[in-house]
CSV table of C-alpha atoms in Angstrom, one decimal:
chain,number,residue,atom,x,y,z
A,1259,MET,CA,9.3,6.9,18.1
A,1260,SER,CA,8.7,2.9,20.9
A,1261,SER,CA,12.7,2.4,19.3
A,1262,ALA,CA,15.9,3.2,17.7
A,1263,ARG,CA,14.5,0.9,14.8
A,1264,PRO,CA,10.3,1.4,14.0
A,1265,LEU,CA,8.3,-2.2,13.6
A,1266,SER,CA,5.9,-2.2,11.1
A,1267,LEU,CA,3.3,-4.7,10.2
A,1268,ILE,CA,2.8,-5.4,7.0
A,1269,THR,CA,-0.5,-7.1,5.5
A,1270,GLY,CA,-0.7,-9.6,2.6
A,1271,ALA,CA,3.3,-9.4,2.9
A,1272,SER,CA,3.5,-11.9,0.4
A,1273,ALA,CA,4.0,-10.3,-2.7
A,1274,GLY,CA,2.9,-7.5,-4.5
A,1275,ILE,CA,2.5,-4.1,-2.7
A,1276,GLY,CA,2.9,-5.3,0.8
A,1277,ALA,CA,6.4,-6.7,-0.4
A,1278,ALA,CA,7.0,-3.3,-2.0
A,1279,PHE,CA,6.4,-1.6,1.1
A,1280,ALA,CA,8.9,-4.3,2.9
A,1281,ARG,CA,11.8,-3.5,0.7
A,1282,ALA,CA,11.1,0.1,1.4
A,1283,LEU,CA,10.1,0.1,4.9
A,1284,ALA,CA,13.1,-2.3,5.7
A,1285,ALA,CA,15.5,0.3,3.7
A,1286,ARG,CA,14.3,2.7,5.8
A,1287,GLY,CA,15.6,0.8,9.1
A,1288,HIS,CA,12.9,-0.6,9.7
A,1289,ASP,CA,11.9,-4.1,10.6
A,1290,LEU,CA,9.1,-6.2,10.5
A,1291,VAL,CA,6.2,-8.8,10.8
A,1292,LEU,CA,5.4,-10.0,8.4
A,1293,THR,CA,1.6,-11.6,7.7
A,1294,ALA,CA,0.2,-13.7,4.6
A,1295,ARG,CA,-1.4,-16.4,4.0
A,1296,ARG,CA,1.8,-18.4,2.1
A,1297,THR,CA,4.4,-19.0,5.0
A,1298,GLU,CA,7.6,-20.1,2.1
A,1299,ARG,CA,7.1,-16.9,0.8
A,1300,LEU,CA,6.6,-15.1,3.4
A,1301,GLU,CA,9.8,-16.6,4.8
A,1302,ALA,CA,12.7,-15.9,1.5
A,1303,LEU,CA,10.8,-12.8,1.5
A,1304,ALA,CA,12.4,-11.8,5.5
A,1305,ALA,CA,15.5,-13.0,4.4
A,1306,ASP,CA,16.2,-11.3,2.0
A,1307,MET,CA,15.0,-7.9,4.0
A,1308,ARG,CA,17.6,-9.9,7.3
A,1309,GLN,CA,20.2,-10.3,4.2
A,1310,GLN,CA,19.9,-7.4,2.6
A,1311,HIS,CA,18.9,-4.0,6.0
A,1312,GLY,CA,19.9,-6.8,8.9
A,1313,SER,CA,16.0,-6.0,9.7
A,1314,THR,CA,15.3,-8.0,12.5
A,1315,VAL,CA,11.5,-9.6,10.5
A,1316,THR,CA,9.4,-12.0,12.2
A,1317,VAL,CA,6.5,-14.1,10.8
A,1318,LEU,CA,3.3,-14.6,11.2
A,1319,THR,CA,1.6,-16.6,8.7
A,1320,ALA,CA,-2.9,-15.6,9.3
A,1321,ASP,CA,-5.3,-16.0,7.4
A,1322,LEU,CA,-7.7,-13.1,7.2
A,1323,ALA,CA,-10.5,-14.4,6.7
A,1324,ASP,CA,-11.0,-16.7,9.3
A,1325,PRO,CA,-12.7,-13.9,12.0
A,1326,ALA,CA,-10.2,-15.6,14.8
A,1327,ALA,CA,-7.7,-14.0,13.5
A,1328,THR,CA,-6.5,-11.0,13.7
A,1329,ALA,CA,-7.1,-10.9,17.6
A,1330,THR,CA,-4.7,-13.9,17.8
A,1331,LEU,CA,-2.3,-12.1,15.8
A,1332,CYS,CA,-2.3,-9.5,17.8
A,1333,ASP,CA,-2.1,-11.8,20.9
A,1334,GLU,CA,0.8,-12.6,19.6
A,1335,LEU,CA,2.8,-10.0,19.1
A,1336,ALA,CA,1.8,-8.6,22.6
A,1337,ARG,CA,3.5,-12.2,23.3
A,1338,ARG,CA,6.5,-11.4,21.5
A,1339,GLY,CA,6.1,-7.5,23.5
A,1340,LEU,CA,6.5,-5.9,20.2
A,1341,ALA,CA,4.8,-2.6,19.9
A,1342,VAL,CA,3.8,-1.6,16.3
A,1343,ASP,CA,4.7,1.6,15.1
A,1344,TRP,CA,3.6,1.8,11.5
A,1345,LEU,CA,0.8,-1.0,10.1
A,1346,ILE,CA,0.0,-1.0,6.9
A,1347,ASN,CA,-3.3,-2.7,6.2
A,1348,ASN,CA,-2.7,-4.0,2.8
A,1349,ALA,CA,-4.1,-7.9,2.4
A,1350,GLY,CA,-7.1,-7.9,-0.3
A,1351,TYR,CA,-8.1,-9.5,-3.1
A,1352,GLY,CA,-11.4,-9.5,-5.6
A,1353,VAL,CA,-14.1,-11.5,-6.5
A,1354,PRO,CA,-14.8,-11.8,-10.6
A,1355,GLY,CA,-18.0,-11.7,-11.4
A,1356,THR,CA,-21.9,-10.6,-10.3
A,1357,PHE,CA,-22.6,-10.4,-7.2
A,1358,VAL,CA,-25.4,-12.9,-6.8
A,1359,ALA,CA,-22.5,-15.8,-9.3
A,1360,ASN,CA,-20.6,-16.2,-6.0
A,1361,ALA,CA,-21.7,-18.5,-3.0
A,1362,TRP,CA,-22.5,-16.3,0.5
A,1363,GLN,CA,-19.2,-17.6,2.4
A,1364,THR,CA,-17.2,-15.9,-0.4
A,1365,HIS,CA,-18.3,-12.8,-0.2
A,1366,ALA,CA,-18.5,-13.3,3.4
A,1367,ASP,CA,-14.6,-14.1,3.7
A,1368,SER,CA,-14.0,-11.1,1.4
A,1369,LEU,CA,-15.9,-8.0,4.0
A,1370,GLN,CA,-13.6,-10.1,6.5
A,1371,VAL,CA,-10.3,-9.2,4.8
A,1372,LEU,CA,-10.8,-6.0,3.0
A,1373,LEU,CA,-13.2,-5.0,5.4
A,1374,THR,CA,-12.8,-5.8,9.1
A,1375,ALA,CA,-9.4,-7.4,9.1
A,1376,PRO,CA,-8.0,-4.0,8.6
A,1377,THR,CA,-10.6,-1.8,10.5
A,1378,GLU,CA,-9.6,-4.2,13.6
A,1379,LEU,CA,-6.3,-4.2,12.9
A,1380,ALA,CA,-6.5,-0.1,13.9
A,1381,TRP,CA,-8.4,-0.9,16.9
A,1382,ARG,CA,-6.2,-3.1,18.4
A,1383,LEU,CA,-3.3,-1.3,17.8
A,1384,LEU,CA,-3.7,2.0,17.8
A,1385,PRO,CA,-4.2,3.0,21.8
A,1386,ASP,CA,-0.5,1.9,21.9
A,1387,MET,CA,0.1,4.5,19.1
A,1388,ARG,CA,-1.9,7.0,20.9
A,1389,GLN,CA,0.3,6.9,24.6
A,1390,ARG,CA,3.4,6.7,22.9
A,1391,GLY,CA,2.7,9.5,20.9
A,1392,TYR,CA,4.0,8.1,17.3
A,1393,GLY,CA,1.8,5.6,14.4
A,1394,ARG,CA,1.9,5.5,11.0
A,1395,ILE,CA,-1.3,3.8,9.3
A,1396,ILE,CA,-1.9,3.1,5.4
A,1397,ASN,CA,-4.9,1.4,4.5
A,1398,VAL,CA,-4.4,-0.2,0.8
A,1399,ALA,CA,-7.9,1.4,-0.7
A,1400,SER,CA,-8.1,2.1,-4.5
A,1401,LEU,CA,-8.7,4.5,-7.2
A,1402,ALA,CA,-11.8,1.8,-7.3
A,1403,GLY,CA,-13.5,3.8,-4.1
A,1404,HIS,CA,-13.1,7.4,-5.8
A,1405,VAL,CA,-15.1,6.5,-8.5
A,1406,PRO,CA,-19.0,4.7,-10.0
A,1407,GLY,CA,-19.1,0.6,-8.8
A,1408,THR,CA,-19.6,-1.4,-12.1
A,1409,ALA,CA,-21.0,-4.6,-12.7
A,1410,GLY,CA,-18.8,-7.5,-11.0
A,1411,HIS,CA,-16.4,-5.4,-9.1
A,1412,THR,CA,-19.2,-5.5,-6.9
A,1413,LEU,CA,-17.9,-5.5,-3.5
A,1414,TYR,CA,-14.2,-4.5,-3.8
A,1415,ALA,CA,-14.8,-1.0,-4.7
A,1416,ALA,CA,-17.7,-0.7,-1.6
A,1417,THR,CA,-15.2,-1.2,0.9
A,1418,LYS,CA,-12.8,0.5,-0.5
A,1419,SER,CA,-14.7,3.3,0.1
A,1420,TYR,CA,-15.2,2.8,3.6
A,1421,LEU,CA,-11.3,2.6,4.2
A,1422,ILE,CA,-10.8,6.1,2.2
A,1423,LYS,CA,-13.4,7.5,4.8
A,1424,PHE,CA,-12.7,5.1,7.8
A,1425,SER,CA,-9.0,6.4,7.4
A,1426,GLN,CA,-9.8,10.5,7.7
A,1427,SER,CA,-12.2,10.5,10.5
A,1428,LEU,CA,-9.5,8.4,11.8
A,1429,ALA,CA,-6.8,11.4,10.9
A,1430,LEU,CA,-8.4,13.6,12.0
A,1431,GLU,CA,-9.2,12.0,15.3
A,1432,ASN,CA,-5.8,11.1,16.0
A,1433,ARG,CA,-3.4,14.1,14.5
A,1434,ASP,CA,-2.9,15.9,17.5
A,1435,ARG,CA,-0.9,12.3,18.8
A,1436,ASP,CA,1.2,11.8,16.2
A,1437,VAL,CA,-1.0,9.3,14.4
A,1438,HIS,CA,-1.1,9.8,11.5
A,1439,VAL,CA,-3.9,7.4,9.3
A,1440,CYS,CA,-3.7,7.2,5.2
A,1441,ALA,CA,-5.8,5.6,2.2
A,1442,LEU,CA,-3.4,4.9,-0.4
A,1443,CYS,CA,-5.5,4.9,-3.0
A,1444,PRO,CA,-3.6,3.3,-6.8
A,1445,GLY,CA,-4.9,2.8,-10.1
A,1446,PHE,CA,-3.6,-0.5,-12.1
A,1447,THR,CA,-0.4,-2.0,-10.4
A,1448,ARG,CA,1.7,-4.5,-11.9
A,1449,SER,CA,1.4,-7.6,-9.0
A,1450,GLU,CA,0.0,-10.9,-8.8
A,1451,PHE,CA,-3.5,-9.5,-8.4
A,1452,HIS,CA,-4.7,-10.0,-11.7
A,1453,ASP,CA,-3.7,-13.4,-11.6
A,1454,VAL,CA,-5.9,-14.1,-8.6
A,1455,THR,CA,-8.7,-13.1,-10.0
A,1456,GLY,CA,-8.1,-14.6,-13.3
A,1457,THR,CA,-8.8,-11.7,-15.6
A,1458,ARG,CA,-5.6,-11.1,-16.4
A,1459,ALA,CA,-5.6,-12.0,-20.0
A,1460,LEU,CA,-8.5,-8.5,-20.0
A,1461,MET,CA,-6.3,-6.3,-17.8
A,1462,ASP,CA,-3.6,-7.0,-20.8
A,1463,LYS,CA,-5.9,-4.9,-22.5
A,1464,LEU,CA,-5.1,-1.8,-20.7
A,1465,PRO,CA,-2.3,0.7,-22.5
A,1466,GLY,CA,0.5,0.9,-20.4
A,1467,PHE,CA,0.7,4.4,-19.8
A,1468,MET,CA,-2.3,3.0,-16.8
A,1469,TRP,CA,0.0,1.0,-14.3
A,1470,GLN,CA,2.0,1.6,-11.8
A,1471,SER,CA,4.5,-0.4,-10.7
A,1472,ALA,CA,3.8,-1.5,-6.7
A,1473,GLU,CA,7.2,0.2,-6.1
A,1474,ASP,CA,6.1,3.5,-7.7
A,1475,VAL,CA,3.0,3.3,-5.4
A,1476,VAL,CA,4.7,2.4,-1.9
A,1477,ARG,CA,6.9,5.8,-2.2
A,1478,GLU,CA,4.2,8.1,-3.0
A,1479,GLY,CA,2.0,6.5,0.1
A,1480,ILE,CA,5.1,6.1,2.6
A,1481,ASP,CA,5.7,10.0,1.4
A,1482,ALA,CA,2.0,10.4,1.9
A,1483,VAL,CA,1.3,9.6,5.3
A,1484,GLU,CA,4.9,11.4,6.1
A,1485,ARG,CA,3.2,14.6,5.3
A,1486,GLY,CA,0.3,13.9,7.0
A,1487,GLU,CA,-2.3,13.5,3.8
A,1488,ALA,CA,-5.6,11.5,4.7
A,1489,VAL,CA,-6.0,10.7,1.1
A,1490,LEU,CA,-3.7,9.5,-1.7
A,1491,VAL,CA,-4.2,8.6,-5.2
A,1492,THR,CA,-1.3,7.3,-6.0
A,1493,GLY,CA,0.3,8.7,-10.5
A,1494,ARG,CA,-0.8,11.6,-12.2
A,1495,VAL,CA,-3.5,9.7,-14.6
A,1496,ASN,CA,-5.1,8.3,-11.2
A,1497,ARG,CA,-5.5,11.7,-9.7
A,1498,PHE,CA,-6.7,13.1,-13.8
A,1499,ILE,CA,-9.0,10.1,-14.0
A,1500,LYS,CA,-10.6,10.5,-9.8
A,1501,GLY,CA,-11.0,14.7,-10.8
A,1502,LEU,CA,-13.0,14.5,-14.2
A,1503,PHE,CA,-15.2,12.0,-12.4
A,1504,LYS,CA,-15.2,14.5,-9.9
A,1505,LEU,CA,-17.0,17.0,-12.4
A,1506,MET,CA,-19.3,15.1,-13.9
A,1507,PRO,CA,-22.9,14.7,-13.6
A,1508,ASP,CA,-23.4,11.1,-11.5
A,1509,ARG,CA,-25.7,9.9,-14.6
A,1510,LEU,CA,-22.7,10.5,-16.9
A,1511,ALA,CA,-20.2,9.0,-15.0
A,1512,LEU,CA,-22.1,5.7,-14.2
A,1513,ARG,CA,-22.6,5.6,-17.7
A,1514,LEU,CA,-19.1,6.3,-18.6
A,1515,SER,CA,-17.8,4.1,-15.9
A,1516,ALA,CA,-20.0,1.2,-17.2
A,1517,ARG,CA,-18.9,1.1,-20.4
A,1518,GLN,CA,-15.2,1.7,-19.6
A,1519,ALA,CA,-16.2,-1.9,-17.3
A,1520,ARG,CA,-17.4,-3.5,-19.9
A,1521,ARG,CA,-14.4,-4.2,-21.7
A,1522,TYR,CA,-11.8,-4.7,-18.7
A,1523,ARG,CA,-14.6,-6.2,-16.4
A,1524,GLN,CA,-15.3,-10.1,-15.6
A,1525,GLN,CA,-19.2,-9.5,-14.7
A,1526,GLU,CA,-20.3,-13.6,-15.3
C-alpha cells in the first residue's frame, strides 16, 4: 500500500452511494479525494469527514460529461502528489424517455459520464496501482446490467452491462498485482437518483422490500472487492431476480421485463 492511510478517489461523491462510500472509507482510515459537480455539497461532506475521522480530504470539482475532465482531474492529482489506492467509479445518472425523445448531446453526455470517464480513469490510475502492488477499483454498475433492457432505459442498462464485462476483464488482468476490481451491482437504492430523473412518483410504487440503503450497498461492495470478487449483485432480492432471469428463455425474460418496466419506467 502506498501509505499508512490509503487514498480513495470517489466520483459522484456529493450524494447517494458516492457520499456513502466517502463515509465508509473515511471510517476505515482512508484519506479522500471527492469529485462531483456540486462544490458546496462536496465541501460539506469533506468537513464532516475531517471532523469525524481525521481524514485528509481534497475536493476537486469536475463535470465528467466534459471529455477533458478526466485528464484534467488526473493531472491535478499528479500535481499535488496524490497517489490513488482506491478508485470508486460511481458518477452516473439515468436519462428518462425513449432514445429518440432526447437530443443527441444528452445521450453523448450520458455515455461520457457512464462509460468513457470510468474507463479512462481506470486506464490512467491503474499503472501506478500495478507498480505499487496494491489497488482497489469499484465500478458501480447495476442489476440493470444483468437483466433485459427495457423501453425508456435505453443507454443506462447498456452502459452498466459494459461496466460488468470491463470489470471482469480488469480483475483477471490484475489479480497477480494485488489490484482487485469489482463491478458493484445494486438494485433500487434509496438516494436522489430518481429525483434527478423525474421518476420518483413511479419509484414510490415499488414495495419496500425491493429497496436497499446506500450504506448497505457500500458495505457489501467494500467487502466484495477486498475478497477479490469481480462482480457483486447486492442484496438477496436482487440476487434472486438476477438468477431468475438467467434461468428464463430470452423471449420470456424480455416479455416479463417489458411488462414490469411499464409500471415503473418513464417511457416517453
